[in-house]
Amino acid sequence: MLDTITKRRIDNCRDILVGKLPDPKAQIEQITIGLIYKFMDDMDKESIELGGDAKFFSENFEKYSWDNLFDSKVTATEMLRLYSDSIENMEKNPNIPQLFRDIFNNAYLPYRDPETLKLFLKTIGEFEYTHSEKLGDAFEYLLSIMGSQGDAGQFRTPRHIIDFLVAIVDPSKTETIMDPACGTAGFLISAFKFIKEKNNNELTPEQRKKLIQNFVGYDISPDMVRLSLVNLYLHGFSEPHIFEYDTLSSEKRWNDNFDVILANPPFMSPKGGIRPHNKFTISSKRSEVLFVDYIAEHLNPNGRAGIIVPEGIIFQNGTAYKDIRKLLVNDYLHSVISLPAGVFNPYSGVKTTILLLDKSIAKNSKEIFFIDIENDGYSLGAQRNPIKGGQLETAINSIKVFKERTAIGEPFENSDFAYSISKEEISKNGAYSLRGVSYKEIKNFSTNSNLEKLGNVCKFKRGPFGGSLKKEIFIDEGLAVYEQSHAINNQFENFRYFISEEKFNEMLGFEIKPNDIIMSCSGTMGKVAIIPEDAPKGIINQALLKLTPLENILPKYLKLLMESPSFQQALNRTTMGVAIKNVASVKVLKELKIPLPSVKEQQKLIDEIENIKKEIENLNNAINSKEISINDSIAKVWTE
């Protein structure tokens, strides 16, 4: 538990540096180096008090000790020179262990303001070296400040999602545990804490020592390696096994397998793609595909893994994406957990999914288990404030039940939240889509009708992207451009933009016709309207999706379905984007199954619902009339 004094000291360090180093990552690196520098001096003092000698600041490095830096004869300018020289040369210190040489590898002071450094080091001096959890918690708080390393597609995984994934995978004290893109070692530390709590925090020193030896992390970034080393060190790892290693291009550690792998690998590939070696099963230059392949192939026979992946892995149609999904479904995958699109806010609104791998479960099960989480316990805006109704604990219990049922050959009782889909169904069309919502049945209406894919009852057309509707093409009068507001307000009298007949003819396919349905698919999602008979001639813009009903479905019935809670929930699970949400894939919407009774039964249902709406309207009018009468009576009594 982070105490307020330690938190305040960390915040003070950042406040001092922010004027010189506005980048949070640069602040964290300097605080990291400063803390380790101070702790080495603390350990020297402790050694001297116990009758030993200074180790870290000895021989040629004695002049850099903390006391020498703050000697009254040393000016602020001289302090800056001493400290800068020290951290740049510390990796060459023959008297410090390899761990500390790795931490100081390529370290330097990025600013040259003596007074800033003096104030910063004075604040660092308030910390004292200890192996307690206090400093580990302080460092985790410090790392939580660091958000996106977007150029590499890296986003810091929220702590509660890390702990959630670890709890589901359930590592034990005898298993080897690895993260191939470890970042700041969040998964490794969470697994370490989980195992200690699982054993009631009663591990013997020997058991703890053996446990620590089981953790391994790789990262391509030397900065991330440094942060991982410090993070693990402050959590009691005297010799962390963290390696600067290119997991996808290097073969050096290819033969190292593990019992448990936990990862949130980079979502993006560098321009030109990755240049992997030829040992991967799947041929690809996409980092997310290669990382999933790597993890699957580096599990021991009874190994298991939990991987956070971007939506592309789940449904994209590229050959590599389909090949990796086929590999997973056939040999490794047992569960897919869909997370809300805002989990990584405020750094990224990318939609993510958790893949759970276990060879033994995959071998014994003919189904893949799906969980759709809509509430992770936090609001999905930039602030990510705690909210009620979190579903993570329910998901953990559901996974346990699925595993238990699979072990004894019994089916899982499906619900809207958690359900199983047969591998046969998933592999049927060769796409191996892992988007669970595309297999779910929308059960909004109590009808015994058959289910049909939405793409089989209407034609889809998404509004034009790119430069087709730049403002310079608009004219004062002409053919209408339908916008999102028309779907939201269900009104078609007012238009802001117009195009010429010539431009209209260039954009055939986007034109509006009576009884077409338009749906807002950007920002305000899922609002639906039917184009009336007298609507002006025109086209849709990029924020709209046009659905043209075929003969087997009535427009009003389709509109009712699309306004139903089940459809809206399914639609929300297809969104992506940070500040503005967008429908990620029209193809996924086409795969949604809807109840499709006969046209006669559709009309009957429409009439029933319209009658109910009229009854509600009449009741509301009656209530309003009574309220007015009561208010008039009260007013009359009051005036008398």
XYZ file of C-alpha atoms in Angstrom:
640
model
C 0.000 0.000 0.000
C 1.485 3.326 -1.062
C 1.761 5.691 1.906
C 1.072 9.395 1.469
C 4.566 10.541 2.489
C 6.286 8.390 -0.148
C 3.755 9.461 -2.788
C 4.330 13.110 -1.919
C 8.101 12.692 -2.268
C 7.693 11.073 -5.690
C 5.385 13.889 -6.794
C 7.863 16.485 -5.503
C 10.648 14.918 -7.604
C 8.471 15.134 -10.698
C 7.449 18.721 -9.950
C 11.124 19.707 -9.731
C 12.020 18.020 -13.048
C 8.983 18.945 -15.118
C 10.357 22.371 -16.108
C 13.482 20.759 -17.602
C 11.999 17.399 -18.602
C 8.315 17.636 -19.637
C 8.305 14.010 -20.872
C 7.056 11.714 -18.026
C 9.303 8.886 -19.238
C 12.403 11.102 -18.967
C 11.337 12.134 -15.453
C 10.940 8.502 -14.423
C 14.365 7.573 -15.782
C 16.060 10.346 -13.804
C 14.166 9.499 -10.601
C 15.072 5.830 -11.115
C 18.763 6.587 -11.487
C 18.668 8.994 -8.543
C 16.997 6.439 -6.258
C 19.440 3.654 -7.089
C 22.366 6.062 -6.683
C 21.120 7.011 -3.189
C 20.393 3.396 -2.225
C 23.915 2.287 -3.160
C 25.271 4.963 -0.825
C 22.842 3.818 1.913
C 24.105 0.247 1.553
C 27.718 1.455 1.816
C 26.878 3.284 5.058
C 25.128 0.189 6.413
C 28.180 -1.917 5.592
C 30.486 0.529 7.391
C 28.203 0.581 10.461
C 28.445 -3.224 10.601
C 32.248 -3.085 10.555
C 32.777 -3.585 6.837
C 33.910 -1.316 4.020
C 32.170 0.792 1.398
C 31.644 -1.206 -1.771
C 29.830 0.908 -4.321
C 31.523 4.259 -3.770
C 35.078 3.098 -3.236
C 38.469 3.585 -4.908
C 38.069 5.881 -7.965
C 34.343 6.254 -7.239
C 34.680 7.370 -3.615
C 34.601 11.027 -4.685
C 31.052 10.504 -5.996
C 29.536 9.391 -2.669
C 26.363 11.113 -1.465
C 28.159 12.870 1.381
C 30.769 14.234 -1.023
C 28.075 15.556 -3.340
C 26.539 17.482 -0.439
C 29.812 18.616 1.125
C 29.485 22.274 2.128
C 32.547 23.085 0.033
C 30.955 21.685 -3.140
C 29.102 24.300 -5.187
C 25.937 23.509 -7.120
C 27.926 23.645 -10.366
C 30.533 21.231 -8.983
C 27.747 18.926 -7.735
C 26.312 18.824 -11.260
C 29.704 17.884 -12.723
C 30.341 15.161 -10.124
C 26.883 13.622 -10.404
C 26.880 13.746 -14.211
C 30.335 12.134 -14.436
C 29.342 9.497 -11.915
C 26.166 8.228 -13.574
C 27.801 8.227 -17.015
C 30.709 6.103 -15.748
C 29.008 3.977 -13.083
C 28.534 1.014 -15.436
C 32.354 0.768 -15.509
C 32.567 0.526 -11.701
C 34.274 -2.852 -11.040
C 32.917 -3.015 -7.486
C 29.197 -3.120 -8.239
C 27.174 -6.188 -9.327
C 26.029 -6.655 -12.897
C 22.476 -5.626 -11.941
C 23.604 -2.088 -11.127
C 25.854 -1.874 -14.173
C 22.820 -2.743 -16.292
C 20.745 -0.068 -14.573
C 23.375 2.601 -15.289
C 23.969 1.440 -18.851
C 23.853 4.533 -21.134
C 22.672 6.727 -18.229
C 23.265 10.480 -18.497
C 21.971 13.791 -17.148
C 19.785 15.426 -19.844
C 19.799 18.941 -18.371
C 22.495 21.286 -17.076
C 20.803 23.429 -14.447
C 22.801 23.138 -11.150
C 20.026 24.484 -8.931
C 17.440 22.078 -10.361
C 19.781 19.130 -9.776
C 20.592 20.237 -6.214
C 16.906 20.555 -5.312
C 16.159 17.219 -7.019
C 18.931 15.312 -5.205
C 17.924 16.884 -1.896
C 14.430 15.424 -2.389
C 15.857 12.048 -3.453
C 17.886 12.145 -0.220
C 14.621 11.879 1.747
C 14.275 8.253 0.558
C 16.096 5.497 2.410
C 17.028 2.064 1.147
C 14.881 -0.781 2.430
C 13.628 -4.118 1.135
C 10.097 -3.386 2.340
C 7.190 -3.246 -0.072
C 6.992 0.519 0.499
C 9.607 1.337 -2.132
C 8.235 -1.235 -4.530
C 4.792 0.341 -4.259
C 6.346 3.786 -4.692
C 8.065 2.700 -7.880
C 4.873 1.156 -9.246
C 3.117 4.459 -8.575
C 5.923 6.218 -10.426
C 5.546 3.877 -13.394
C 1.783 4.429 -13.447
C 2.506 8.018 -14.479
C 4.107 6.783 -17.671
C 1.477 6.193 -20.312
C 2.118 5.552 -23.963
C 5.227 4.684 -25.875
C 3.109 5.002 -28.984
C 5.879 4.855 -31.561
C 6.440 1.226 -30.635
C 2.758 0.459 -30.131
C 3.393 -0.031 -26.418
C 0.760 0.997 -23.875
C 1.159 0.480 -20.176
C -1.305 -2.172 -19.043
C -3.620 -0.987 -16.248
C -2.772 -2.638 -12.920
C -6.228 -4.137 -12.390
C -6.135 -5.758 -15.844
C -2.678 -7.208 -15.114
C -3.899 -8.655 -11.809
C -7.051 -9.959 -13.512
C -5.080 -11.815 -16.170
C -2.657 -13.255 -13.617
C -5.533 -14.502 -11.450
C -7.100 -16.287 -14.438
C -3.849 -17.974 -15.530
C -3.165 -18.910 -11.880
C 0.646 -19.450 -11.769
C 2.162 -21.573 -8.989
C 5.434 -21.402 -7.029
C 7.104 -24.258 -8.943
C 6.417 -22.933 -12.452
C 8.650 -20.894 -14.735
C 7.040 -17.596 -15.731
C 8.005 -15.373 -18.662
C 6.972 -12.133 -20.364
C 8.504 -11.725 -23.856
C 7.755 -7.972 -24.006
C 7.983 -7.168 -20.318
C 8.078 -3.351 -20.376
C 8.306 -2.379 -16.702
C 7.805 -5.994 -15.467
C 4.214 -5.427 -14.338
C 3.063 -8.957 -15.168
C 6.057 -10.567 -13.471
C 5.606 -8.598 -10.257
C 1.852 -9.240 -10.211
C 2.505 -12.982 -10.655
C 5.097 -12.867 -7.855
C 2.637 -11.189 -5.477
C -0.156 -13.563 -6.534
C 1.946 -16.642 -5.760
C 2.986 -15.248 -2.360
C -0.652 -14.548 -1.444
C -1.673 -17.952 -2.776
C 0.772 -19.425 -0.238
C -0.476 -17.133 2.568
C 2.787 -15.152 2.404
C 4.460 -18.031 4.248
C 7.201 -18.976 1.787
C 10.477 -19.933 3.435
C 13.616 -17.982 2.417
C 14.703 -20.967 0.333
C 11.295 -21.229 -1.393
C 11.312 -17.494 -2.056
C 14.817 -17.726 -3.538
C 13.761 -20.583 -5.845
C 10.581 -18.720 -6.803
C 12.512 -15.610 -7.853
C 14.720 -17.727 -10.102
C 11.632 -18.772 -12.086
C 10.871 -15.294 -13.487
C 12.229 -14.177 -16.866
C 11.542 -11.079 -18.948
C 12.657 -9.838 -22.388
C 12.391 -6.369 -23.860
C 13.932 -4.775 -26.922
C 14.193 -1.348 -25.263
C 17.179 -0.683 -22.967
C 15.102 1.951 -21.155
C 12.394 -0.598 -20.382
C 15.012 -3.119 -19.271
C 16.411 -0.569 -16.828
C 12.955 0.136 -15.385
C 12.202 -3.581 -15.120
C 15.444 -4.254 -13.281
C 14.773 -1.515 -10.761
C 11.130 -2.508 -10.320
C 12.025 -6.140 -9.613
C 14.954 -5.163 -7.418
C 12.703 -3.007 -5.249
C 10.338 -5.981 -4.914
C 13.069 -8.208 -3.511
C 14.636 -9.646 -6.677
C 18.370 -9.411 -5.953
C 19.277 -10.816 -9.383
C 16.398 -10.240 -11.816
C 16.491 -12.209 -15.057
C 15.595 -9.380 -17.433
C 17.313 -9.364 -20.799
C 17.597 -6.773 -23.542
C 16.460 -9.075 -26.302
C 14.669 -8.824 -29.638
C 12.100 -11.579 -29.165
C 11.054 -11.596 -32.825
C 14.371 -11.282 -34.653
C 16.915 -13.024 -32.429
C 17.308 -16.807 -32.230
C 19.560 -16.827 -29.156
C 16.818 -17.828 -26.701
C 14.518 -19.638 -29.111
C 14.906 -22.980 -27.316
C 13.860 -21.607 -23.898
C 10.330 -22.785 -23.035
C 8.167 -21.886 -20.029
C 5.247 -23.119 -17.948
C 3.455 -19.763 -17.877
C 3.675 -16.828 -20.292
C 1.944 -13.515 -19.558
C 2.124 -10.664 -22.040
C 0.725 -7.487 -23.518
C 3.031 -7.346 -26.554
C 3.355 -4.277 -28.828
C 0.279 -3.624 -30.953
C 2.059 -1.950 -33.853
C 4.741 -2.980 -36.303
C 7.483 -0.612 -37.465
C 7.268 0.749 -40.999
C 8.225 -2.063 -43.350
C 7.239 -4.684 -40.791
C 9.354 -6.986 -38.644
C 12.196 -9.019 -40.108
C 11.778 -12.277 -38.203
C 13.981 -15.332 -38.482
C 12.595 -18.436 -40.166
C 11.697 -20.501 -37.095
C 8.171 -19.139 -36.700
C 5.279 -21.363 -37.738
C 3.325 -18.413 -39.165
C 4.847 -16.363 -41.971
C 4.255 -12.700 -41.161
C 5.917 -9.338 -40.611
C 3.244 -8.136 -38.173
C 4.480 -7.909 -34.594
C 1.155 -8.861 -32.991
C 0.928 -12.040 -35.102
C 4.540 -13.023 -34.425
C 4.278 -12.442 -30.675
C 1.205 -14.689 -30.406
C 2.982 -17.330 -32.494
C 6.100 -17.023 -30.321
C 4.130 -17.392 -27.094
C 2.195 -20.417 -28.321
C 5.359 -22.158 -29.480
C 7.316 -21.476 -26.278
C 4.930 -23.120 -23.851
C 5.930 -26.346 -22.170
C 3.653 -29.360 -22.881
C 1.386 -28.491 -19.944
C 2.003 -24.755 -20.256
C -0.552 -21.970 -20.406
C -0.579 -18.321 -21.364
C -2.606 -15.138 -21.126
C -2.092 -12.591 -23.914
C -3.658 -9.177 -24.472
C -4.051 -8.615 -28.222
C -5.536 -5.900 -30.481
C -8.740 -6.557 -32.404
C -6.854 -7.261 -35.639
C -5.801 -10.654 -34.328
C -9.440 -11.500 -33.673
C -11.090 -10.951 -37.047
C -8.853 -9.461 -39.775
C -8.841 -11.423 -43.020
C -5.164 -11.338 -43.948
C -3.584 -14.742 -44.484
C -1.302 -14.451 -41.455
C -4.191 -13.468 -39.186
C -6.315 -16.413 -40.315
C -3.338 -18.781 -40.019
C -2.554 -17.748 -36.439
C -6.210 -18.115 -35.432
C -6.362 -21.561 -37.021
C -3.216 -22.593 -35.147
C -4.673 -21.340 -31.861
C -8.116 -22.910 -32.293
C -6.700 -26.285 -33.273
C -3.933 -26.625 -30.673
C -3.757 -23.933 -27.978
C -6.752 -21.668 -27.379
C -9.476 -22.348 -24.818
C -10.974 -18.933 -23.983
C -11.410 -15.447 -25.449
C -12.222 -12.483 -23.188
C -13.415 -9.280 -24.859
C -12.440 -6.118 -22.956
C -14.153 -2.708 -23.258
C -12.694 -0.316 -25.842
C -11.659 2.225 -23.196
C -9.504 -0.021 -20.999
C -6.285 1.716 -22.112
C -7.680 5.250 -21.813
C -6.477 7.949 -21.696
C -3.505 6.667 -23.707
C -5.379 4.639 -26.294
C -8.966 3.720 -27.094
C -7.889 0.611 -28.990
C -10.219 -2.381 -28.504
C -8.409 -5.309 -26.925
C -9.054 -8.960 -26.200
C -7.443 -11.537 -23.931
C -6.502 -14.920 -25.381
C -6.086 -17.787 -22.912
C -3.916 -20.678 -24.052
C -3.658 -24.117 -22.451
C -2.657 -27.124 -24.518
C -4.335 -29.707 -22.277
C -7.687 -27.874 -22.150
C -7.570 -27.172 -25.902
C -6.967 -30.866 -26.544
C -9.920 -32.003 -24.396
C -12.469 -29.368 -25.448
C -14.445 -29.140 -28.665
C -15.453 -25.590 -27.854
C -13.942 -22.141 -27.349
C -15.202 -20.205 -24.345
C -16.114 -16.514 -24.794
C -16.640 -13.787 -22.189
C -17.840 -10.284 -23.113
C -16.811 -7.784 -20.421
C -18.553 -4.431 -20.675
C -17.619 -3.085 -17.213
C -14.085 -3.540 -15.874
C -14.864 -1.546 -12.737
C -13.843 1.834 -14.152
C -15.477 4.433 -16.361
C -14.298 4.326 -19.966
C -13.524 8.030 -20.302
C -10.153 9.710 -19.954
C -10.377 9.874 -16.143
C -11.092 6.135 -15.646
C -12.888 6.660 -12.333
C -14.019 3.620 -10.284
C -17.639 2.600 -10.903
C -19.954 -0.096 -9.604
C -20.884 -3.267 -11.468
C -17.385 -4.464 -12.423
C -17.415 -7.895 -14.069
C -13.797 -9.031 -13.655
C -14.423 -11.240 -10.622
C -17.410 -12.820 -12.371
C -15.192 -13.527 -15.377
C -12.569 -15.235 -13.180
C -15.237 -17.475 -11.661
C -16.743 -18.226 -15.081
C -13.366 -19.365 -16.412
C -12.965 -21.663 -13.384
C -16.391 -23.200 -13.994
C -15.639 -23.673 -17.709
C -12.364 -25.460 -16.872
C -14.108 -27.688 -14.330
C -16.909 -28.577 -16.738
C -14.444 -29.256 -19.551
C -12.408 -31.577 -17.316
C -15.442 -33.794 -16.665
C -16.902 -33.446 -20.149
C -19.962 -31.392 -19.183
C -21.222 -28.346 -21.147
C -21.148 -24.803 -19.796
C -24.519 -23.130 -19.245
C -24.397 -20.194 -21.661
C -25.480 -16.642 -20.886
C -25.172 -13.252 -22.581
C -22.003 -12.659 -20.555
C -20.254 -16.019 -20.988
C -20.876 -18.653 -23.635
C -19.133 -21.393 -25.582
C -18.958 -21.821 -29.362
C -17.985 -25.076 -31.036
C -14.652 -25.197 -32.836
C -16.557 -26.652 -35.784
C -18.677 -23.494 -36.013
C -15.612 -21.246 -35.696
C -13.696 -23.082 -38.413
C -16.684 -23.501 -40.755
C -15.878 -20.765 -43.282
C -12.096 -20.901 -42.927
C -11.819 -17.429 -41.362
C -11.591 -18.707 -37.772
C -13.009 -15.428 -36.464
C -12.652 -15.081 -32.689
C -15.140 -12.247 -32.327
C -17.690 -13.897 -30.094
C -20.438 -11.404 -30.841
C -20.601 -12.630 -34.438
C -21.722 -16.044 -33.162
C -24.169 -14.824 -30.545
C -27.896 -14.878 -31.137
C -29.756 -11.639 -30.572
C -32.661 -12.671 -28.342
C -34.445 -9.374 -27.977
C -37.901 -10.549 -29.087
C -39.864 -13.528 -27.846
C -40.353 -15.245 -31.175
C -39.891 -18.756 -32.456
C -38.694 -17.523 -35.829
C -35.507 -18.620 -37.515
C -32.318 -16.653 -37.122
C -30.702 -15.000 -40.110
C -27.501 -13.029 -40.594
C -28.101 -9.304 -40.911
C -26.013 -9.279 -44.079
C -28.535 -11.624 -45.708
C -31.534 -9.331 -45.212
C -30.134 -5.973 -46.288
C -27.366 -4.326 -48.283
C -24.720 -2.268 -46.461
C -22.915 0.878 -47.545
C -20.598 2.863 -45.272
C -20.298 6.582 -45.960
C -17.351 7.742 -48.097
C -13.976 8.152 -46.385
C -10.989 10.169 -47.482
C -11.272 13.238 -49.687
C -14.579 12.478 -51.381
C -16.501 15.029 -49.315
C -14.039 17.857 -48.769
C -15.704 21.187 -48.047
C -14.501 22.722 -51.284
C -16.901 20.488 -53.278
C -19.982 21.808 -51.456
C -22.271 24.354 -53.125
C -24.986 26.708 -51.841
C -27.877 24.796 -53.416
C -28.079 21.320 -54.882
C -28.479 17.712 -53.767
C -28.459 17.073 -50.014
C -25.652 15.568 -47.930
C -27.176 13.513 -45.104
C -25.331 13.784 -41.788
C -25.312 12.062 -38.426
C -27.798 14.605 -37.040
C -30.456 13.289 -39.418
C -30.161 9.784 -37.956
C -30.066 11.141 -34.395
C -33.025 13.528 -34.737
C -35.024 11.551 -37.328
C -35.725 14.798 -39.188
C -35.032 15.537 -42.856
C -35.929 19.188 -43.411
C -32.667 20.964 -42.656
C -29.382 20.379 -44.488
C -26.056 22.184 -44.142
C -24.218 20.837 -47.177
C -25.105 20.298 -50.827
C -23.375 18.834 -53.892
C -23.887 19.175 -57.609
C -25.655 16.649 -59.820
C -22.298 15.902 -61.426
C -20.705 15.102 -58.075
C -23.736 13.013 -57.134
C -23.293 10.884 -60.271
C -19.659 10.291 -59.314
C -20.758 8.854 -55.972
C -23.323 6.263 -57.003
C -23.825 3.731 -54.238
C -23.895 6.394 -51.533
C -27.254 7.814 -52.694
C -30.272 7.854 -50.386
C -33.581 6.242 -51.346
C -36.952 6.014 -49.525
C -37.079 3.209 -46.902
C -33.310 3.081 -46.631
C -32.137 3.007 -43.026
C -29.322 5.260 -41.902
C -27.354 4.585 -38.701
C -24.866 6.888 -36.989
C -21.569 5.033 -36.781
C -19.133 7.629 -35.460
C -19.167 9.443 -32.129
C -22.820 9.095 -31.104
C -23.266 5.461 -32.044
C -26.278 3.447 -33.139
C -28.981 6.069 -33.733
C -31.307 4.821 -36.470
C -33.768 6.520 -38.858
C -35.841 5.447 -41.883
C -35.670 7.657 -44.972
C -39.234 8.855 -45.723
C -40.832 8.890 -49.192
C -40.561 12.683 -49.545
C -36.948 12.957 -48.385
C -34.678 15.090 -50.586
C -32.408 13.409 -53.099
C -28.873 13.124 -51.781
C -26.002 11.021 -50.421
C -24.727 9.911 -46.985
C -21.574 11.324 -45.403
C -18.746 9.436 -43.682
C -20.486 9.308 -40.263
C -23.400 7.224 -41.563
C -24.017 3.614 -42.461
C -26.784 2.943 -45.010
C -28.781 -0.285 -44.878
C -31.143 -1.102 -47.749
C -33.681 -3.771 -46.624
C -34.342 -6.674 -49.003
C -37.774 -8.138 -49.703
C -37.741 -10.502 -46.711
C -37.588 -7.785 -44.040
C -39.698 -4.690 -43.425
C -37.814 -1.424 -42.810
C -39.764 -0.678 -39.625
C -39.047 -4.181 -38.287
C -35.347 -3.798 -39.075
C -35.328 -0.421 -37.324
C -36.919 -1.967 -34.218
C -34.257 -4.680 -34.165
C -31.435 -2.166 -34.550
C -32.806 -0.056 -31.696
C -33.065 -3.061 -29.382
C -30.690 -3.291 -26.365
C -29.203 -6.539 -27.700
C -28.230 -4.990 -31.029
C -26.901 -1.830 -29.376
C -24.751 -3.896 -26.996
C -23.395 -5.907 -29.902
C -22.717 -2.681 -31.814
C -20.800 -1.214 -28.862
C -18.510 -4.227 -28.823
C -17.484 -3.503 -32.405
C -16.305 0.046 -31.760
C -12.781 1.409 -31.804
C -11.210 4.843 -31.387
C -10.066 7.131 -28.569
C -11.789 10.523 -28.552
C -14.349 9.496 -31.206
C -15.799 5.978 -31.365
C -16.279 4.352 -34.771
C -17.701 1.098 -36.048
C -14.613 -1.034 -36.505
C -15.988 -3.487 -39.058
C -19.134 -3.561 -41.192
C -18.348 -7.214 -41.844
C -18.894 -8.011 -38.173
C -22.304 -6.308 -38.248
C -23.246 -8.380 -41.265
C -22.526 -11.537 -39.265
C -24.944 -10.628 -36.445
C -27.889 -12.990 -36.330
C -31.400 -11.595 -35.977
C -34.814 -13.269 -35.570
C -36.562 -13.255 -38.950
C -40.236 -14.239 -38.892
C -42.390 -13.980 -41.993
C -43.203 -10.522 -43.349
C -46.784 -10.973 -42.087
C -45.532 -11.724 -38.556
C -43.125 -8.771 -38.760
C -46.022 -6.437 -39.536
C -48.045 -7.905 -36.673
C -45.187 -7.232 -34.276
C -44.786 -3.683 -35.604
C -48.517 -3.028 -35.057
C -48.382 -4.443 -31.519
C -45.422 -2.250 -30.568
C -46.981 0.870 -32.126
C -50.201 0.201 -30.194
C -48.206 -0.138 -26.981
C -46.424 3.146 -27.734
C -49.798 4.862 -28.294
C -51.078 3.496 -24.982
C -47.955 4.798 -23.234
C -48.391 8.179 -24.932
C -52.028 8.348 -23.831
C -51.062 7.443 -20.262
C -48.353 10.111 -20.256
C -50.823 12.686 -21.555
C -53.279 11.697 -18.838
C -50.581 11.959 -16.173
C -49.526 15.377 -17.468
C -53.149 16.530 -17.478
C -53.625 15.381 -13.860
C -50.372 17.081 -12.815
C -51.501 20.369 -14.422
C -54.884 20.115 -12.676
C -53.227 19.423 -9.299
C -50.770 22.281 -9.747
C -53.600 24.663 -10.655
C -55.511 23.602 -7.530
C -52.454 24.093 -5.322
C -51.805 27.494 -6.868
C -55.443 28.507 -6.265
C -55.332 27.393 -2.618
C -51.997 29.161 -2.140
C -53.282 32.486 -3.530
C -56.426 32.293 -1.366
